[in-house]
mmCIF file of C-alpha atoms in Angstrom:
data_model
loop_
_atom_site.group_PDB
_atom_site.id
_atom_site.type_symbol
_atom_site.label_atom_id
_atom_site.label_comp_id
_atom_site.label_asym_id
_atom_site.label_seq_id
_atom_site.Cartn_x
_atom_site.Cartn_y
_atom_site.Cartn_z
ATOM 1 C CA UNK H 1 -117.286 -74.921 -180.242
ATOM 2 C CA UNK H 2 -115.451 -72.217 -178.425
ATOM 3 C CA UNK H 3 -112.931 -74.047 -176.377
ATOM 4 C CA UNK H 4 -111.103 -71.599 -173.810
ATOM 5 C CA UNK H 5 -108.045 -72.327 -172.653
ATOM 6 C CA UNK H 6 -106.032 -71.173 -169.026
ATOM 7 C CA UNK H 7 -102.477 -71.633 -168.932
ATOM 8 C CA UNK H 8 -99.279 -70.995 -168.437
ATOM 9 C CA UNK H 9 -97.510 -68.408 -169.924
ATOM 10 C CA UNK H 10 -93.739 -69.404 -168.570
ATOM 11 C CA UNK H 11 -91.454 -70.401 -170.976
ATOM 12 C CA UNK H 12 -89.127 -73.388 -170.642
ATOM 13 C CA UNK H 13 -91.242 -75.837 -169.595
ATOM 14 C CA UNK H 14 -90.537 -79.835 -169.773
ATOM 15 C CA UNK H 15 -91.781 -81.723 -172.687
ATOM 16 C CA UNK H 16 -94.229 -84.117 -171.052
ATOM 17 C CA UNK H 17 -96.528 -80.646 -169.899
ATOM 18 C CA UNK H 18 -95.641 -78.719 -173.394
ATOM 19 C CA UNK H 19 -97.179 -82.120 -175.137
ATOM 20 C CA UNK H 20 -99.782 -81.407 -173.444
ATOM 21 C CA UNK H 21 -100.622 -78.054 -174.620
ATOM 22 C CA UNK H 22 -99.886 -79.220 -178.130
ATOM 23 C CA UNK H 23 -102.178 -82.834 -178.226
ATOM 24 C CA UNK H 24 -105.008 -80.010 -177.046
ATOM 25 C CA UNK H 25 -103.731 -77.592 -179.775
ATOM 26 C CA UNK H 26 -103.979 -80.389 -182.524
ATOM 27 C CA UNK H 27 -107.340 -81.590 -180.960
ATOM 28 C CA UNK H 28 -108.961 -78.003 -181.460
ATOM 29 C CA UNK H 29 -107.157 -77.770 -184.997
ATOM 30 C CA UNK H 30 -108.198 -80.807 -186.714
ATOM 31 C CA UNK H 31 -112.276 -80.483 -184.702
ATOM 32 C CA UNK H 32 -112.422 -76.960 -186.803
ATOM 33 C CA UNK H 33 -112.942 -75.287 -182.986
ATOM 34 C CA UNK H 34 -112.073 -71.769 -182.116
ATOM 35 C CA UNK H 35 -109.255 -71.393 -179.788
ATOM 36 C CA UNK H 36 -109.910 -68.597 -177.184
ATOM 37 C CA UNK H 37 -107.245 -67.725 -174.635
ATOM 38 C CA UNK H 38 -105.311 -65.126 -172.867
ATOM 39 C CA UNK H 39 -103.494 -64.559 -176.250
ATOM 40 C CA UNK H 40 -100.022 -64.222 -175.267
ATOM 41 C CA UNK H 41 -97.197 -65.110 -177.353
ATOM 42 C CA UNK H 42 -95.371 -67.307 -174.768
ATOM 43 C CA UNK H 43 -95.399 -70.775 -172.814
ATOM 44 C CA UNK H 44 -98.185 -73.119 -173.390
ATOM 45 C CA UNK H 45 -100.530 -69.980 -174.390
ATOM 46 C CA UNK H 46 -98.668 -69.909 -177.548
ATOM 47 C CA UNK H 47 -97.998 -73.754 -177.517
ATOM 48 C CA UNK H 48 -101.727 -74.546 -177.739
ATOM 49 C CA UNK H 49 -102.258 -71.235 -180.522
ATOM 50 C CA UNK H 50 -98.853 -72.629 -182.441
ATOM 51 C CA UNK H 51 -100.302 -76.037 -182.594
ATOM 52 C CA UNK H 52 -104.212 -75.677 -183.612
ATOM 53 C CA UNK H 53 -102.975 -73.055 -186.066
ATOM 54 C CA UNK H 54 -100.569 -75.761 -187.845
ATOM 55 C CA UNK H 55 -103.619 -78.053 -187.605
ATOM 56 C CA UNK H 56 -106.003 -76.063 -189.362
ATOM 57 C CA UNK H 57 -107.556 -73.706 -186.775
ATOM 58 C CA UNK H 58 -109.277 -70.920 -188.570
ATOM 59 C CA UNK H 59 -110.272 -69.125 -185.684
ATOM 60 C CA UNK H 60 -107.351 -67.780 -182.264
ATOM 61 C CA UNK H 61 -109.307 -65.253 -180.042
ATOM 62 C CA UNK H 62 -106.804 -63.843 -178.085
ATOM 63 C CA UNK H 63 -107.686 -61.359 -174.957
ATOM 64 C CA UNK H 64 -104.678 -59.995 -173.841
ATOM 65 C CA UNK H 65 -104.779 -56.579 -170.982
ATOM 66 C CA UNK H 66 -103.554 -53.578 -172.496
ATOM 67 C CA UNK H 67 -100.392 -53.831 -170.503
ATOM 68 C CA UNK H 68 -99.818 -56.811 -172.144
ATOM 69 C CA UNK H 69 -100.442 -55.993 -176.072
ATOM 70 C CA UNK H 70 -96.781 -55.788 -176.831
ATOM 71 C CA UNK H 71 -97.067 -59.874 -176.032
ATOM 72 C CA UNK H 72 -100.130 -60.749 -177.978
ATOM 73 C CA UNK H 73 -99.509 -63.883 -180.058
ATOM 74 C CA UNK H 74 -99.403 -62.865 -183.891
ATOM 75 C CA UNK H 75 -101.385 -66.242 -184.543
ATOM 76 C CA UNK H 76 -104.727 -64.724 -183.243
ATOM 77 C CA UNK H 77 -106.977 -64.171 -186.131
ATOM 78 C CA UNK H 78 -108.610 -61.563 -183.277
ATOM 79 C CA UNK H 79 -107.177 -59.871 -181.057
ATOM 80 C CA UNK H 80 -109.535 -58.175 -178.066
ATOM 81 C CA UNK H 81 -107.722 -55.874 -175.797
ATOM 82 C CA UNK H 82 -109.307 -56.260 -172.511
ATOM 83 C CA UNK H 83 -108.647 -52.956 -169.462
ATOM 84 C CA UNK H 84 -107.098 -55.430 -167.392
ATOM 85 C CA UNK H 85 -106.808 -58.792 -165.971
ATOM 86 C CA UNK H 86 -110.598 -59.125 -164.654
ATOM 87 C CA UNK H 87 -111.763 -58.206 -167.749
ATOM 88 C CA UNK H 88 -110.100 -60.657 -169.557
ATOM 89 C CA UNK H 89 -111.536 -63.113 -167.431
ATOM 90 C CA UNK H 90 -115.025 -61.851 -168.372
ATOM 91 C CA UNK H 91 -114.422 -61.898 -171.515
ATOM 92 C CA UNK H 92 -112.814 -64.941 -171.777
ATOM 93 C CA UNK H 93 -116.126 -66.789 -169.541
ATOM 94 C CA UNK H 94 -118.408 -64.892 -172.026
ATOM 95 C CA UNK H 95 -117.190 -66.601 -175.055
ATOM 96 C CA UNK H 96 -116.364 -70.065 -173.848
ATOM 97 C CA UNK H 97 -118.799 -73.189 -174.189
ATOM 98 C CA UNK H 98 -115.696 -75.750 -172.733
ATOM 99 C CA UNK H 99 -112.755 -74.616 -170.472
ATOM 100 C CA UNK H 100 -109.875 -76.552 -170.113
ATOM 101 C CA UNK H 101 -107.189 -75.601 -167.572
ATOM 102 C CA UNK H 102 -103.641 -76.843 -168.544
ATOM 103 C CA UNK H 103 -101.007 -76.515 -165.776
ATOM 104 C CA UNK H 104 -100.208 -72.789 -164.794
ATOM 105 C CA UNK H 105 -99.318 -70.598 -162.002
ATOM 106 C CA UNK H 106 -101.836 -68.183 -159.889
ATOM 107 C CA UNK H 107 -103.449 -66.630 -162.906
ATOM 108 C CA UNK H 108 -104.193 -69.812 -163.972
ATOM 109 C CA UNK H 109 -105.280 -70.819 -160.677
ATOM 110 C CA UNK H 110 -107.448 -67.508 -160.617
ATOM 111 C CA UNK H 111 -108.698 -68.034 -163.876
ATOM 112 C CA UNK H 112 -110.510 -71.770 -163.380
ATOM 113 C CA UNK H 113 -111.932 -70.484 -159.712
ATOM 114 C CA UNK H 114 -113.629 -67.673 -161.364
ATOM 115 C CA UNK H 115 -115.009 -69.504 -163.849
ATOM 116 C CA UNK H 116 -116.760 -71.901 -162.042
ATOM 117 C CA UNK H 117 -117.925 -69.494 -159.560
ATOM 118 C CA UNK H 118 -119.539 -67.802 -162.966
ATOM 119 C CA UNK H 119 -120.615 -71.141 -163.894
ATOM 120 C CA UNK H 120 -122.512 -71.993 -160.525
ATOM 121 C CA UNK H 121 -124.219 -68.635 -160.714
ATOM 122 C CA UNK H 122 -125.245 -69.169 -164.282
ATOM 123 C CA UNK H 123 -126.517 -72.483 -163.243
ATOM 124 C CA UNK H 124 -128.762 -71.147 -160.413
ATOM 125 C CA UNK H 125 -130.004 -68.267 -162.894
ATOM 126 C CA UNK H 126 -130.120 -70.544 -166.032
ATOM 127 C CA UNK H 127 -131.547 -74.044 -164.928
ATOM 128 C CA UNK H 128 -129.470 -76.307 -166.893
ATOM 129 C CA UNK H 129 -126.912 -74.583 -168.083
ATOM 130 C CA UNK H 130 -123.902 -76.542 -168.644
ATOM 131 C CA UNK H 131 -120.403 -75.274 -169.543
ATOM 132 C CA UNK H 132 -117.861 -77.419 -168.355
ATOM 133 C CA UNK H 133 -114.517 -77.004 -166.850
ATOM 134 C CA UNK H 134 -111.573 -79.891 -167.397
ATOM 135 C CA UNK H 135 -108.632 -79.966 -165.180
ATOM 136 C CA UNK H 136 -105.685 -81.716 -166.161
ATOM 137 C CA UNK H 137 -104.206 -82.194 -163.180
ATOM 138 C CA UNK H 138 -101.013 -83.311 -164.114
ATOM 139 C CA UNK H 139 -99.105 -85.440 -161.432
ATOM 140 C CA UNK H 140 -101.467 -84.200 -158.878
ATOM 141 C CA UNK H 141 -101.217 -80.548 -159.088
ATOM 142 C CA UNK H 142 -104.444 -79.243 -158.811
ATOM 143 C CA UNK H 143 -105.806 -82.193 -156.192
ATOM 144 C CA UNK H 144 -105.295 -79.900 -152.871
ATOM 145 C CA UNK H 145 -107.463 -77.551 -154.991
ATOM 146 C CA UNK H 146 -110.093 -80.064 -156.099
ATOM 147 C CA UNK H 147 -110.115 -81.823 -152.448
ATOM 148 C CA UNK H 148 -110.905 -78.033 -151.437
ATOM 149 C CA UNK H 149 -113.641 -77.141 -153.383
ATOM 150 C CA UNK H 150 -115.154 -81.120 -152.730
ATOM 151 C CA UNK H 151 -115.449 -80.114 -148.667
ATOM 152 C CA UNK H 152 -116.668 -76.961 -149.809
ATOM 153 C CA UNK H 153 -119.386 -78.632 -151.851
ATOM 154 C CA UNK H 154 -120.167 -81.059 -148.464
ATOM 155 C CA UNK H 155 -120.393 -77.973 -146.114
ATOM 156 C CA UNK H 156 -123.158 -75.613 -144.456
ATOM 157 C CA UNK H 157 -121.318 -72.774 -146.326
ATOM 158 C CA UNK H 158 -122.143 -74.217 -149.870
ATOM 159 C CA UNK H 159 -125.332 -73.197 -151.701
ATOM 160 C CA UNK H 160 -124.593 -75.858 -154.478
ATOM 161 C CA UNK H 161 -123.025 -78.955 -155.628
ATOM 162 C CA UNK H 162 -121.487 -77.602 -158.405
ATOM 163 C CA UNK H 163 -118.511 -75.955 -156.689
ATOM 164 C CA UNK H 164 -117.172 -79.798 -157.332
ATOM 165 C CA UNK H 165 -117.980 -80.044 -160.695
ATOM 166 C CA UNK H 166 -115.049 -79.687 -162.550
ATOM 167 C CA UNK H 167 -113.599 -82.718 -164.488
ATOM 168 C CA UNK H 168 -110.466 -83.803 -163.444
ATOM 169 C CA UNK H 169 -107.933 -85.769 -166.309
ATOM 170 C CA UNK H 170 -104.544 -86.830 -165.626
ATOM 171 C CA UNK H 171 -103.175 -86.686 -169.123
ATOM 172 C CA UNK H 172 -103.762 -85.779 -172.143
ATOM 173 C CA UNK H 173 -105.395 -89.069 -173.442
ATOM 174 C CA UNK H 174 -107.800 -88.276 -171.390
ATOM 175 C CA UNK H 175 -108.300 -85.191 -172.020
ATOM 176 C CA UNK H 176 -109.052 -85.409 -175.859
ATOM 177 C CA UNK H 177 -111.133 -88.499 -174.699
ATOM 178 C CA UNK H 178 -113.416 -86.371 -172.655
ATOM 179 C CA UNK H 179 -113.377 -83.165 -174.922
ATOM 180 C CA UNK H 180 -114.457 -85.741 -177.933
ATOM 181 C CA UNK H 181 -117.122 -87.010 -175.649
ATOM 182 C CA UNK H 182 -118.569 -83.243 -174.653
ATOM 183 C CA UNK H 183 -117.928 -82.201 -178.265
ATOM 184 C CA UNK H 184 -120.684 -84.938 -179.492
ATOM 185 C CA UNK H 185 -123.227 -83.789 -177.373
#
């Protein structure tokens, strides 16, 4: 299973969010999944690669911009330079079949909205369709966001339910608990 991951790529982050990044790294890792991220070689990007490489991980798809290439992460076992930052995003929807969105900044933010926009379309196109998108919204972080796209969901200006449909966690218990639970399926 391709599990594609949007983070952040800041450095110097506390422990209790770069755990995180490294209980999903070990979860990938030790399921014999394929990693596939924006392939940087910094904050929890290279957490996540670090951590399902040391656990076994045979296969780290980074998709870094060209601007970017003199960051890739020397863990990926492919490295796809994408023209820019919506490109990466396309690629990065293309190959995934579970996206899970660790805390990060705008491009992070970016990232999980275009997805499920992708997603909804894909489900209107494709009946039944069904790629899905976990949040760990750490302390609350994404929950303006998620109350957002709920009222969106209830309103006139909504053509479907999905725009709600992402799966929230709160740590990372539950997030391996929910990834194990897709991953069976």
């Amino acid at each position: 299973m391709n599990i594609v991951v949007y983070c952040s790529a800041n450095n110097d982050l506390p422990r209790e969010i770069t755990d995180i990044a490294a209980d999903l790294g070990r979860w990938i890792g030790e399921g014999s999944h394929s990693l596939v991220y924006g392939g940087v070689n910094a904050g929890l990007m290279h957490i996540t690669a670090q951590v399902a490489h040391d656990a076994g991980c045979e296969s780290i798809v980074g998709i870094v911009p060209e601007f970017f290439a003199h960051r890739a992460d020397p863990l990926c076992t492919e490295l796809v330079l994408a023209r820019d930052l919506n490109d990466r995003k396309s690629r990065l929807i293309v190959l995934g079949d579970v996206f899970v969105v660790l805390p990060g900044g705008l491009g992070t933010i970016d990232e999980w909205i275009s997805t499920l926009s992708h997603l909804m379309v894909e489900g209107i196109v494709e009946q039944g369709s069904n790629r899905p998108i976990i949040v760990v919204n750490h302390n609350g972080m994404y929950s303006p966001i998620a109350e957002q796209l709920a009222l969106t969901a209830q309103s006139q200006f909504s053509r479907s339910p999905l725009i709600a449909s992402s799966i929230l966690v709160n740590n990372s218990q539950e997030l391996i608990t929910t990834l194990s639970t897709i991953s069976t399926k």
